[in-house]
Coordinates of C-alpha atoms and ligand atoms in Angstrom, one line a residue:
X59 CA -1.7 1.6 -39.9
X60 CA 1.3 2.4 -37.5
X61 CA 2.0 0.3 -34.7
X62 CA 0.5 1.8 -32.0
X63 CA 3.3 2.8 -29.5
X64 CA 3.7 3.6 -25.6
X65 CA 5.2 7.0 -24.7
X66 CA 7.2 5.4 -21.5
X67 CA 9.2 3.8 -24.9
X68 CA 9.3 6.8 -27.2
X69 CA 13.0 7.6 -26.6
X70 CA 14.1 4.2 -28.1
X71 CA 13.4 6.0 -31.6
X72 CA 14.3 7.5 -34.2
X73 CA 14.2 11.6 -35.4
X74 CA 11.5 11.7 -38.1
X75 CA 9.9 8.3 -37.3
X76 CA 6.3 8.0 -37.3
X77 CA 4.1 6.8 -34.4
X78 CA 1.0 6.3 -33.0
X79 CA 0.4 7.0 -29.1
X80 CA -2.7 7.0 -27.1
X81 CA -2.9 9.3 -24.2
X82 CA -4.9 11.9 -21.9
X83 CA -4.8 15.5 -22.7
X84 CA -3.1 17.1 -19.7
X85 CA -3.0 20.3 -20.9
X86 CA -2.8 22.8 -24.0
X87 CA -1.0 25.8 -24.7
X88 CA -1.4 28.2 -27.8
X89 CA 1.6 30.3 -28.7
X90 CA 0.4 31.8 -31.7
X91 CA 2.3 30.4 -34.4
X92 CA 2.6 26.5 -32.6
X93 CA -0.2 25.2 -30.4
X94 CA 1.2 22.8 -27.6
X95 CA -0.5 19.7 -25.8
X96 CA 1.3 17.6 -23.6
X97 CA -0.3 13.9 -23.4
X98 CA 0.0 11.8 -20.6
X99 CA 0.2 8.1 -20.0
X100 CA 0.1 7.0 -16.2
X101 CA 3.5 8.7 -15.1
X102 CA 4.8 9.4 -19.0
X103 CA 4.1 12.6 -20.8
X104 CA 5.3 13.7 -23.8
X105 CA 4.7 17.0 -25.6
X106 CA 2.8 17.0 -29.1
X107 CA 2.9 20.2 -30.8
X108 CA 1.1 21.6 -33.9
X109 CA 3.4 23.9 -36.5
X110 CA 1.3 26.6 -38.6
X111 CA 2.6 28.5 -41.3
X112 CA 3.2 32.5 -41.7
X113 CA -0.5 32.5 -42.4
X114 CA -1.4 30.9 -39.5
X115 CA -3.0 27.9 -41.2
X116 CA -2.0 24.3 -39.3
X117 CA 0.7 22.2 -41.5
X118 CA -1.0 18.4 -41.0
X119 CA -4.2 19.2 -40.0
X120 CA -7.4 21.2 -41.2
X121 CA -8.3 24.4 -39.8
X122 CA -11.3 22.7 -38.5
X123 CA -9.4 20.1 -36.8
X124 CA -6.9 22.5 -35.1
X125 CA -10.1 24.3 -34.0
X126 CA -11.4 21.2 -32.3
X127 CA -8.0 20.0 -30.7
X128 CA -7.5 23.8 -29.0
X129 CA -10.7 23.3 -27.4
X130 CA -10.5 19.7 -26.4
X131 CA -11.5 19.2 -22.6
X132 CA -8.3 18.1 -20.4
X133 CA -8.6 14.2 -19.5
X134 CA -10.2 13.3 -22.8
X135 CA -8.7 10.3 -24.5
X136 CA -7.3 10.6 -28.1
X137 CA -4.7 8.8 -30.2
X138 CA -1.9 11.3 -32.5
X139 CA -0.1 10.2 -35.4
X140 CA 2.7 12.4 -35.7
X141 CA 6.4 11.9 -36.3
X142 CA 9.3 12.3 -33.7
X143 CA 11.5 15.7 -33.4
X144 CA 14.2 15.2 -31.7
X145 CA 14.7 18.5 -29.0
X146 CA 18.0 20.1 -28.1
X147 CA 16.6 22.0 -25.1
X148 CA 15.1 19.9 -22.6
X149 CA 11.3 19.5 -22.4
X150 CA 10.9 20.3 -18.6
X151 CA 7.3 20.1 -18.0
X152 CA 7.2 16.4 -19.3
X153 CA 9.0 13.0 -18.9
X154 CA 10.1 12.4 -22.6
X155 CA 12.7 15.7 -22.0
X156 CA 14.6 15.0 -25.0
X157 CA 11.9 14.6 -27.8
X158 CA 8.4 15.5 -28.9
X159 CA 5.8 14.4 -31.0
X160 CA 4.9 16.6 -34.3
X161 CA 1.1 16.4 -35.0
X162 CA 0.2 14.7 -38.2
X163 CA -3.2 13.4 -37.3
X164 CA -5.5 12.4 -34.5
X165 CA -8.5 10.8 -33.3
X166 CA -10.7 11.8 -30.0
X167 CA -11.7 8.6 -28.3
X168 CA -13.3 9.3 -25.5
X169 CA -14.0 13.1 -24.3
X170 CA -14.2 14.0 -20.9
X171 CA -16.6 16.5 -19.5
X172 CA -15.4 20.5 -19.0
X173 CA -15.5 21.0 -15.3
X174 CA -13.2 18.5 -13.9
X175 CA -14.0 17.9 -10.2
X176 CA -10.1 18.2 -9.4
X177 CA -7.8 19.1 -11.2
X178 CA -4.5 16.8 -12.0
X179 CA -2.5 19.9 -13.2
X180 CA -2.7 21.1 -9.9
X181 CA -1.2 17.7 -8.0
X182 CA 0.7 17.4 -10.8
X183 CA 2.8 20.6 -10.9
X184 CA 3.9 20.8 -7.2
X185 CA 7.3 20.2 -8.4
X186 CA 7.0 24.2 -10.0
X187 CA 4.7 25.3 -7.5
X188 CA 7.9 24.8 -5.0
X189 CA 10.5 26.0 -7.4
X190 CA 8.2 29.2 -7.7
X191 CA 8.1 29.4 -4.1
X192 CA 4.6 28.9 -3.6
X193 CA 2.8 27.2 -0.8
X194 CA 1.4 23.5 -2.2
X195 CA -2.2 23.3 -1.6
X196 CA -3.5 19.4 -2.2
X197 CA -7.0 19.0 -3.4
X198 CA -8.6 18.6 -0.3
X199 CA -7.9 14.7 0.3
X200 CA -11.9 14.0 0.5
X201 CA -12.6 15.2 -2.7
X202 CA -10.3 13.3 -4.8
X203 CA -11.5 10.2 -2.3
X204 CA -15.2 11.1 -3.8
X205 CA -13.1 11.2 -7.3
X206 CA -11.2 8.3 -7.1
X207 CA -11.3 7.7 -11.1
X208 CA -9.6 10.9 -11.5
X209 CA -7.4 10.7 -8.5
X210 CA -6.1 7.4 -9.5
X211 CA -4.8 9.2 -12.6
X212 CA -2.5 11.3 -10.7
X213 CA 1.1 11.0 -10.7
X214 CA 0.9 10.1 -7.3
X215 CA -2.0 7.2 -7.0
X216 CA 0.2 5.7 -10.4
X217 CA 3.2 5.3 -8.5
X218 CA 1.6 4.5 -4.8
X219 CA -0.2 1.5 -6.6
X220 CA 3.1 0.9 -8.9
X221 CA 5.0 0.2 -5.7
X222 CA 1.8 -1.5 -3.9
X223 CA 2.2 -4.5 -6.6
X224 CA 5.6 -4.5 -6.6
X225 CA 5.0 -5.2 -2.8
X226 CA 2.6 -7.8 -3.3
X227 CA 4.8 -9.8 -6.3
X228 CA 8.1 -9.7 -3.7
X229 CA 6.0 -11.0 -0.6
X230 CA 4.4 -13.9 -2.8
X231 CA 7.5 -14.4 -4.9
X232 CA 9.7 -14.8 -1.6
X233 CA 7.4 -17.0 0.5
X234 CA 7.0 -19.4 -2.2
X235 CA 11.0 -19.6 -2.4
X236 CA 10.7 -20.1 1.2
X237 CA 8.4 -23.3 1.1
X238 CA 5.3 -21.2 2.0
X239 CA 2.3 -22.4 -0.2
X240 CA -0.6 -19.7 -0.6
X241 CA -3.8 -20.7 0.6
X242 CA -7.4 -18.6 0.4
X243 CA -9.7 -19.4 3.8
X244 CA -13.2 -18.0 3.5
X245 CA -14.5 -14.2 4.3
X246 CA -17.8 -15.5 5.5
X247 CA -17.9 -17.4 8.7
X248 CA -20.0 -18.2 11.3
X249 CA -18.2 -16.8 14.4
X250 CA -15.5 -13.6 14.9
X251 CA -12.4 -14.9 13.8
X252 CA -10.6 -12.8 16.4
X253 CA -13.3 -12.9 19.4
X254 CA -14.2 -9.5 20.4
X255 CA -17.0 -6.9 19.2
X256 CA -15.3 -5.3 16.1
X257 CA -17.6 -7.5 13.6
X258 CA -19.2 -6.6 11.2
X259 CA -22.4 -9.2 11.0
X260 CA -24.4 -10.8 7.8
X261 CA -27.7 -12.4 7.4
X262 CA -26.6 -15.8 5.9
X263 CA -30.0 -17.3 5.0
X264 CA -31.5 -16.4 8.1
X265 CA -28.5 -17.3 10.0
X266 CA -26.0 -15.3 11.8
X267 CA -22.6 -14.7 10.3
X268 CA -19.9 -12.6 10.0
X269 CA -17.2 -10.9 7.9
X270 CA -13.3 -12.5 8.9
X271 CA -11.6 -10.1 10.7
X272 CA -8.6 -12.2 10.3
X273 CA -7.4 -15.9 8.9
X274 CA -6.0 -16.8 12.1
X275 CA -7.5 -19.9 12.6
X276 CA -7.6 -21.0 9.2
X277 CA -4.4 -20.7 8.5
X278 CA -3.4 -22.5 11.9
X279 CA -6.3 -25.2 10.5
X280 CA -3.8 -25.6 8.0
X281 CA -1.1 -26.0 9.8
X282 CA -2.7 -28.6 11.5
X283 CA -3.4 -30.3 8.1
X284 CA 0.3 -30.4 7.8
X285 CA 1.1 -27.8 5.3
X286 CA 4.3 -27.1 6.9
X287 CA 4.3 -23.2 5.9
X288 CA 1.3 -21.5 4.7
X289 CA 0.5 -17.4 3.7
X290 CA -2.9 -15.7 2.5
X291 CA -3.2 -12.5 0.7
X292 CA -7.1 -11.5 1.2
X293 CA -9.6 -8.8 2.4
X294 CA -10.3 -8.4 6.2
X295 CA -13.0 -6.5 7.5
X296 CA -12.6 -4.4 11.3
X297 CA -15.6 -3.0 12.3
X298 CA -13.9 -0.5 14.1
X299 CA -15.9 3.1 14.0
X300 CA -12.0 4.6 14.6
X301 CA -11.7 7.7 12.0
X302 CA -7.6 7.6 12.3
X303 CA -5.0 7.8 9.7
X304 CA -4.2 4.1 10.2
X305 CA -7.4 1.9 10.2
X306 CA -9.8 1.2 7.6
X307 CA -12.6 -1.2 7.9
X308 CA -11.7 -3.4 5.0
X309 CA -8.3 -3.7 4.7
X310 CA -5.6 -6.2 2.7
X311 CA -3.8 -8.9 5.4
X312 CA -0.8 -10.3 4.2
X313 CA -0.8 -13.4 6.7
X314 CA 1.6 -16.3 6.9
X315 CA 2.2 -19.4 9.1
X316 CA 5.0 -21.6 10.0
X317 CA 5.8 -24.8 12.1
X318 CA 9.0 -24.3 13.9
X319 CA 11.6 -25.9 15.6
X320 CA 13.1 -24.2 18.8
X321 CA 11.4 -21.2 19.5
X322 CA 9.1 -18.2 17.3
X323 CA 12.2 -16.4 17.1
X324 CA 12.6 -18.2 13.6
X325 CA 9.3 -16.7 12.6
X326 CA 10.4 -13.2 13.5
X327 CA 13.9 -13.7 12.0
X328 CA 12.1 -14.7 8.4
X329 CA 9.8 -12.4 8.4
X330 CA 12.5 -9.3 9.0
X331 CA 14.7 -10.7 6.5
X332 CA 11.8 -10.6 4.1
X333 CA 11.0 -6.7 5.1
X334 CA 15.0 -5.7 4.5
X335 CA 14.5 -7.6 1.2
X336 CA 11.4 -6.3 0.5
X337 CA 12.5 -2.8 1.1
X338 CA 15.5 -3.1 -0.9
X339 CA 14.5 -4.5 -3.6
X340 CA 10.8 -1.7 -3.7
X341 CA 14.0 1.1 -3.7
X342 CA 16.0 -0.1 -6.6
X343 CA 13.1 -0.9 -8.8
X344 CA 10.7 2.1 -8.0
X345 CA 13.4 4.8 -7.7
X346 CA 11.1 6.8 -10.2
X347 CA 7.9 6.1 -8.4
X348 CA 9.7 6.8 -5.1
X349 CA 11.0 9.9 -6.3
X350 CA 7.7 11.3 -7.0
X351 CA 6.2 10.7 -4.2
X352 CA 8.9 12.6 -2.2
X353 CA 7.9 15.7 -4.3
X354 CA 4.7 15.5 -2.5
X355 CA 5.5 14.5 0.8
X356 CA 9.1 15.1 2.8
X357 CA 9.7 12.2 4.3
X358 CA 13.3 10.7 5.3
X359 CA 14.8 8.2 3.4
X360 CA 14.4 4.8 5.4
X361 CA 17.0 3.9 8.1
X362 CA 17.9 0.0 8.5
X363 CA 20.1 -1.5 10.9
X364 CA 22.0 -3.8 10.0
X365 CA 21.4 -6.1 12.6
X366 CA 17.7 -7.0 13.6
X367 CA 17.6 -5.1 16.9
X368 CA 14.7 -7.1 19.2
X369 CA 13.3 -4.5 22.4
X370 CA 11.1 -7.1 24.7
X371 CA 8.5 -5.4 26.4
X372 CA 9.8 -4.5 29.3
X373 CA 12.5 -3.0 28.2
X374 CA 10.1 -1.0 26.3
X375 CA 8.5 -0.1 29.5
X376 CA 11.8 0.8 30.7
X377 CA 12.8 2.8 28.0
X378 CA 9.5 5.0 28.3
X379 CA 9.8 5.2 31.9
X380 CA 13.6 6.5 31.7
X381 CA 11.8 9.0 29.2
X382 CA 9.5 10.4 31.5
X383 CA 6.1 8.4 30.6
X384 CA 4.3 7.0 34.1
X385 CA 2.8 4.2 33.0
X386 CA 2.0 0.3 34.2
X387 CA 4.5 -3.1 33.4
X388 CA 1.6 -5.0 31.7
X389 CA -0.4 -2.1 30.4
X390 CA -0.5 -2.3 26.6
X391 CA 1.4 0.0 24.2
X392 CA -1.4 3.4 23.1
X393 CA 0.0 4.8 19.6
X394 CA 1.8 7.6 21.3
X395 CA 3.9 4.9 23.4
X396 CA 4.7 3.7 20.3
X397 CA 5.7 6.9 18.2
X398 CA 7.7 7.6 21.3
X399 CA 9.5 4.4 21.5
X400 CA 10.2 4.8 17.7
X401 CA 12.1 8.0 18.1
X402 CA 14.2 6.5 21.6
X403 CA 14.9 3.0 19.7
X404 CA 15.6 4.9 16.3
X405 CA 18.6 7.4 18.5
X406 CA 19.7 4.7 20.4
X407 CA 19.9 1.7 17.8
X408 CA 19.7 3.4 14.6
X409 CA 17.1 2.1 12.9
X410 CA 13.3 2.5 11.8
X411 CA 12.4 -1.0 11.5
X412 CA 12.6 -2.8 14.9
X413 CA 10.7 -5.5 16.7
X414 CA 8.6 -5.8 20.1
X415 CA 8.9 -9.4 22.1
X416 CA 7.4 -10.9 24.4
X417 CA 3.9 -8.5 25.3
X418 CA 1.9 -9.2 28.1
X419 CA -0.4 -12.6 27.7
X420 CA -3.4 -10.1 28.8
X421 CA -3.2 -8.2 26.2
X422 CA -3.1 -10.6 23.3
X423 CA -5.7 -12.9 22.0
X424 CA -7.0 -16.1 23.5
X425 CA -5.1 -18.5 21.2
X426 CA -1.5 -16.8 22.3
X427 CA 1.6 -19.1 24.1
X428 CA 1.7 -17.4 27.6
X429 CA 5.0 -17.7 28.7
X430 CA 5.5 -21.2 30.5
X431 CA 8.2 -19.3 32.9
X432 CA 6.5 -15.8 33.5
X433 CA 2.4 -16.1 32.6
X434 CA 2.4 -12.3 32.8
X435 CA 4.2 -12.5 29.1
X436 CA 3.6 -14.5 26.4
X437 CA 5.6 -15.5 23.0
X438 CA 4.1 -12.3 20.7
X439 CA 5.7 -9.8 18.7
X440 CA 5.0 -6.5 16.5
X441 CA 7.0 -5.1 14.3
X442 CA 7.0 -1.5 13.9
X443 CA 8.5 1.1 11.2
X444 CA 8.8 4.5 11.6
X445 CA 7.3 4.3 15.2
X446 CA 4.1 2.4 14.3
X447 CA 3.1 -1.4 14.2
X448 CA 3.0 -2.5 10.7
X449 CA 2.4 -6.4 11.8
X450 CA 1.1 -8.6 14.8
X451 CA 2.2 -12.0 15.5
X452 CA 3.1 -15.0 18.1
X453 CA 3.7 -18.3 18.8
X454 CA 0.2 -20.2 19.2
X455 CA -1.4 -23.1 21.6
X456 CA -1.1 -25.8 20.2
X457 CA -1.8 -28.2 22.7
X458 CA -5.8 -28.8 23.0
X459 CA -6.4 -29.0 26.5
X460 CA -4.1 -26.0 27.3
X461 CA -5.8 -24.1 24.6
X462 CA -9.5 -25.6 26.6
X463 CA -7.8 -24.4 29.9
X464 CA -6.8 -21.1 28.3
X465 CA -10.4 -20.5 26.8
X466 CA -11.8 -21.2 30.2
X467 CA -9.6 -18.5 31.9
X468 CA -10.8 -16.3 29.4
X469 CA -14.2 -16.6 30.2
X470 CA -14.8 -17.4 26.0
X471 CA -17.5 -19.5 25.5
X472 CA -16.0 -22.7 23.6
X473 CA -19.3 -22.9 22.0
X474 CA -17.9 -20.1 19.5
X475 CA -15.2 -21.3 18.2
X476 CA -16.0 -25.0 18.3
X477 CA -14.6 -26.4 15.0
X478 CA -11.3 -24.1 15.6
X479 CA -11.0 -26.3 19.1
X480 CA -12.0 -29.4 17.7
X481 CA -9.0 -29.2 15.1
X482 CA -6.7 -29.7 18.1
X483 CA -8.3 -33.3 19.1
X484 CA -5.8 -34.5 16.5
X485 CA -2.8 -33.4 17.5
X486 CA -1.0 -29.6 16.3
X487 CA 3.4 -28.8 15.7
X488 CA 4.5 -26.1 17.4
X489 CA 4.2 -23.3 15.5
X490 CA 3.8 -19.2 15.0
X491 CA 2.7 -16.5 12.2
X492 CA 2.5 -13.2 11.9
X493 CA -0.1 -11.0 10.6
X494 CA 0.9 -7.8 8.0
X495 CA -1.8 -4.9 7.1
X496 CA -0.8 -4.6 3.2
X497 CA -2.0 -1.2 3.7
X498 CA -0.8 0.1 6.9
X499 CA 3.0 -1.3 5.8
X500 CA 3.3 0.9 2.8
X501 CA 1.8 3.9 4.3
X502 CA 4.7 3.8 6.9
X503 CA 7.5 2.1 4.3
X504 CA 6.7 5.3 1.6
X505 CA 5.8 8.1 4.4
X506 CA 2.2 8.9 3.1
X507 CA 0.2 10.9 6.0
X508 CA -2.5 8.4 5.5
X509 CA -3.7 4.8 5.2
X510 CA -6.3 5.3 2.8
X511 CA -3.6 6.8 0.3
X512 CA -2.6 3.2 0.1
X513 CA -5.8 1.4 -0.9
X514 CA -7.7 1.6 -4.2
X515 CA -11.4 2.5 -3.1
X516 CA -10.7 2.8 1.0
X517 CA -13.7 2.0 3.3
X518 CA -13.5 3.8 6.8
X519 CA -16.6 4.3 8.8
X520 CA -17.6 6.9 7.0
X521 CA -17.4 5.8 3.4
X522 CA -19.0 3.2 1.3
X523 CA -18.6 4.5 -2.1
X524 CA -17.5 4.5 -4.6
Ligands
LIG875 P1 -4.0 -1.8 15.9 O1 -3.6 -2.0 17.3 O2 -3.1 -0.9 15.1 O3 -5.5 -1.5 15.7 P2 -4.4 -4.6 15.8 O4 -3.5 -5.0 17.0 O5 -5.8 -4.7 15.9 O6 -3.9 -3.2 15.2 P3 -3.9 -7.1 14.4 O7 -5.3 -7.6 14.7 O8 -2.8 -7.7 15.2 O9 -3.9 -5.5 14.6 O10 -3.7 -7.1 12.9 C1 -2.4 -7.3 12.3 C2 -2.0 -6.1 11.4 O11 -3.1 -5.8 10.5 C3 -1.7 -4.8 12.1 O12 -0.4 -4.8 12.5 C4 -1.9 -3.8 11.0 O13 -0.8 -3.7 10.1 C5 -3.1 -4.4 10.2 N1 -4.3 -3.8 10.7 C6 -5.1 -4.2 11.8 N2 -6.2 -3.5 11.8 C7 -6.2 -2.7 10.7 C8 -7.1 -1.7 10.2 N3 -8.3 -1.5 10.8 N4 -6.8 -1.1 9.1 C9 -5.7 -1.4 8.4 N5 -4.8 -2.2 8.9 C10 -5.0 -2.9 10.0

């Protein structure tokens, strides 16, 4: 038996060599004398074509055979034997240009059904579609949602996810080079891990509970069990009935936490330098995933500073004022505010990637350092990219009868968070964290139109399944 082969590899050899590939049928075309069907695998496709003689009779295969591969259903899974023909004109419509596979035998694994729900050809072929001139029409976004199997297949979900673990591997592989040690706090608890109403609640055993909403006080638990530097990568659930192109209800949070020395600044200094890094490094390795998802969406290529450039709040306020928004000093920042202070920042400093200090204490959760000079502001910061906030974060309490006094002004019952409270008792480092929506970061790093692009089976408030 030949070794079976991936088509991504193909090129590596030789004219006349036999392989074995596995692969979709993406489509079929009969030219009379040679029959072609271009097979794909993920993002690689690589044309297989069947030669007939003057009497029209296939060369490898029986006539029964032939019969049965020009009417294979696109999508089905089958395996070809054939040997490689190396091609002096470039094969445009697939990714192995330079050679194609000449049919010797083959095996249906696994046949797909005749009406396809959406078609992959269609998301596929954008690239012609322009080059002809013709207006792209996208499956409607819902129904490849309610077809996610198939959707996933396209060119597009391959490389969004492609780049999605890529983004996960950097984060994790960084961290740990930077003393962070990964911890997993639990999903279930037994009060709103922020405070607030956006909870989605379970009957545990008769008992109320919820779904986390975040690992914030885990993860500064943790600290407080002196691992010095700490990060989660887990599920959090919002049970926010928003329908916007930047929320879903279950969502990945990339969180970390760090004691620090002087002042939160190191947190937000670390956690830029990991974003340029990040960034770079996604744009040299996925070039090819990148490249394709420009084809479907014009989006600008990413603009960095070179310097981290740091707006504090009321600068913001300034800047939106000078720009002809009325608005209030400690009123918090709506999504337009922030699309608009992306577009002022990005002409006046250059960049798309900038950073928010120092937001009014109101405004931020309970658990928040208020400014010991100014209570109006306290030590918390967002990042945003291409006018949006990718990630939340601050400098904490961590002194327990501040953090009792604070609860108090709050008017939070310290029933609720009891054992968070209790962790204090025993003394707490100063220290800060940040909080990164996996999701909502590579919508905005890649320029996708929407959030649930970026997760494999989204949940909003309208949908559950699959
Ligand atoms: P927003 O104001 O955009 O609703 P938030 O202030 O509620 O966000 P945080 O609670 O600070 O957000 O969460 C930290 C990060 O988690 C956000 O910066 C964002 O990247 C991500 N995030 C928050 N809520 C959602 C959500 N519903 N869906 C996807 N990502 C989210």
């Amino acid at each position: 038996m030949y070794p079976l082969s991936e088509i991504k590899n193909l090129s590596s050899l030789h004219n006349q060599e036999i392989v074995r590939v596995r692969g979709r049928v993406f489509s079929k075309r009969d030219c009379g004398r040679v029959f072609f069907l271009i097979l794909r695998d993920g993002i690689d496709t690589l044309q297989v074509v069947l030669v007939k003689n003057k009497e029209g009779t296939p060369i490898h295969l029986s006539l029964e055979d032939c019969n049965v591969l020009r009417r294979i259903e696109n999508e089905s899974f089958i395996e070809v034997i054939g040997q490689i023909h190396c091609s002096e004109k470039a094969i445009l419509a697939c990714s192995q240009q330079s050679i194609e596979l000449a049919i010797m035998n083959y095996t249906v694994l696994s046949r797909s059904v005749l009406d396809l729900p959406i078609t992959l050809k269609e998301t596929a072929l954008i690239e012609d579609k322009k080059a002809e001139n013709q207006v792209f029409s996208p499956v409607q976004y819902v129904k490849r949602l309610d077809n996610r199997v198939l959707d996933l297949r396209t060119d597009l979900s391959q490389a969004i996810f492609r780049i999605n673990d890529g983004m996960l591997f950097y984060i994790q592989q960084y961290l740990r080079g930077h003393g962070f040690v990964e911890i997993k706090t639990p999903k279930l608890i037994g009060g709103a891990s922020e405070g607030g109403t956006d909870v989605f609640k379970v009957d545990y055993f008769g008992k109320p509970a919820c779904l986390a909403q975040s690992p914030q006080l885990y993860k500064q638990m943790a600290i407080i069990g002196d691992f010095k530097r700490v990060f989660e990568v887990g599920p959090l659930f919002r049970a926010e009935n928003s329908d916007t192109n930047r929320h879903l209800t279950e969502f990945i949070g990339v969180d970390l936490e760090m004691v620090i020395d002087q002042s939160y600044m190191e947190v937000v200094r670390l956690v830029y330098q990991l974003l340029v890094d990040l960034f770079d490094a996604l744009n040299k390795k996925y070039n090819r995933e990148i490249a394709i998802i420009q084809s479907f969406f014009d989006v600008p290529a990413l603009t960095l500073a070179s310097e981290l450039v740091v707006v504090p709040f009321p600068d913001a306020v300034a800047l939106l004022k000078a720009h002809g928004k009325a608005r209030g000093e400690l009123e918090d920042l709506s999504t337009d505010d922030e699309k608009q202070l992306g577009t002022i920042v990005k002409e006046k400093y250059h960049t798309d990637l900038y950073v928010i200090t120092c937001y009014p204490s109101r405004v931020r959760p309970f658990y928040t350092m208020v400014d010991p000079n100014d209570g109006r502001y306290s030590h918390a910061y967002d990042f945003m990219l291409r006018g949006a906030e990718i990630l939340s974060g601050a400098q904490r309490i961590d002194d327990y009868t501040k953090l009792l006094e604070r609860v108090a002004e709050l008017g939070i019952a310290p029933s609720t968070i009891a054992h968070y409270l209790h962790a204090f008792k025993y003394g707490a480092p100063p220290h800060a964290g940040v909080g990164i929506g996996l999701e909502r970061m590579l919508k905005y790093f890649l320029g996708l139109p929407d959030v649930r692009y970026s997760n494999f089976f989204p949940r909003d408030p309208k949908r559950l399944h699959p």
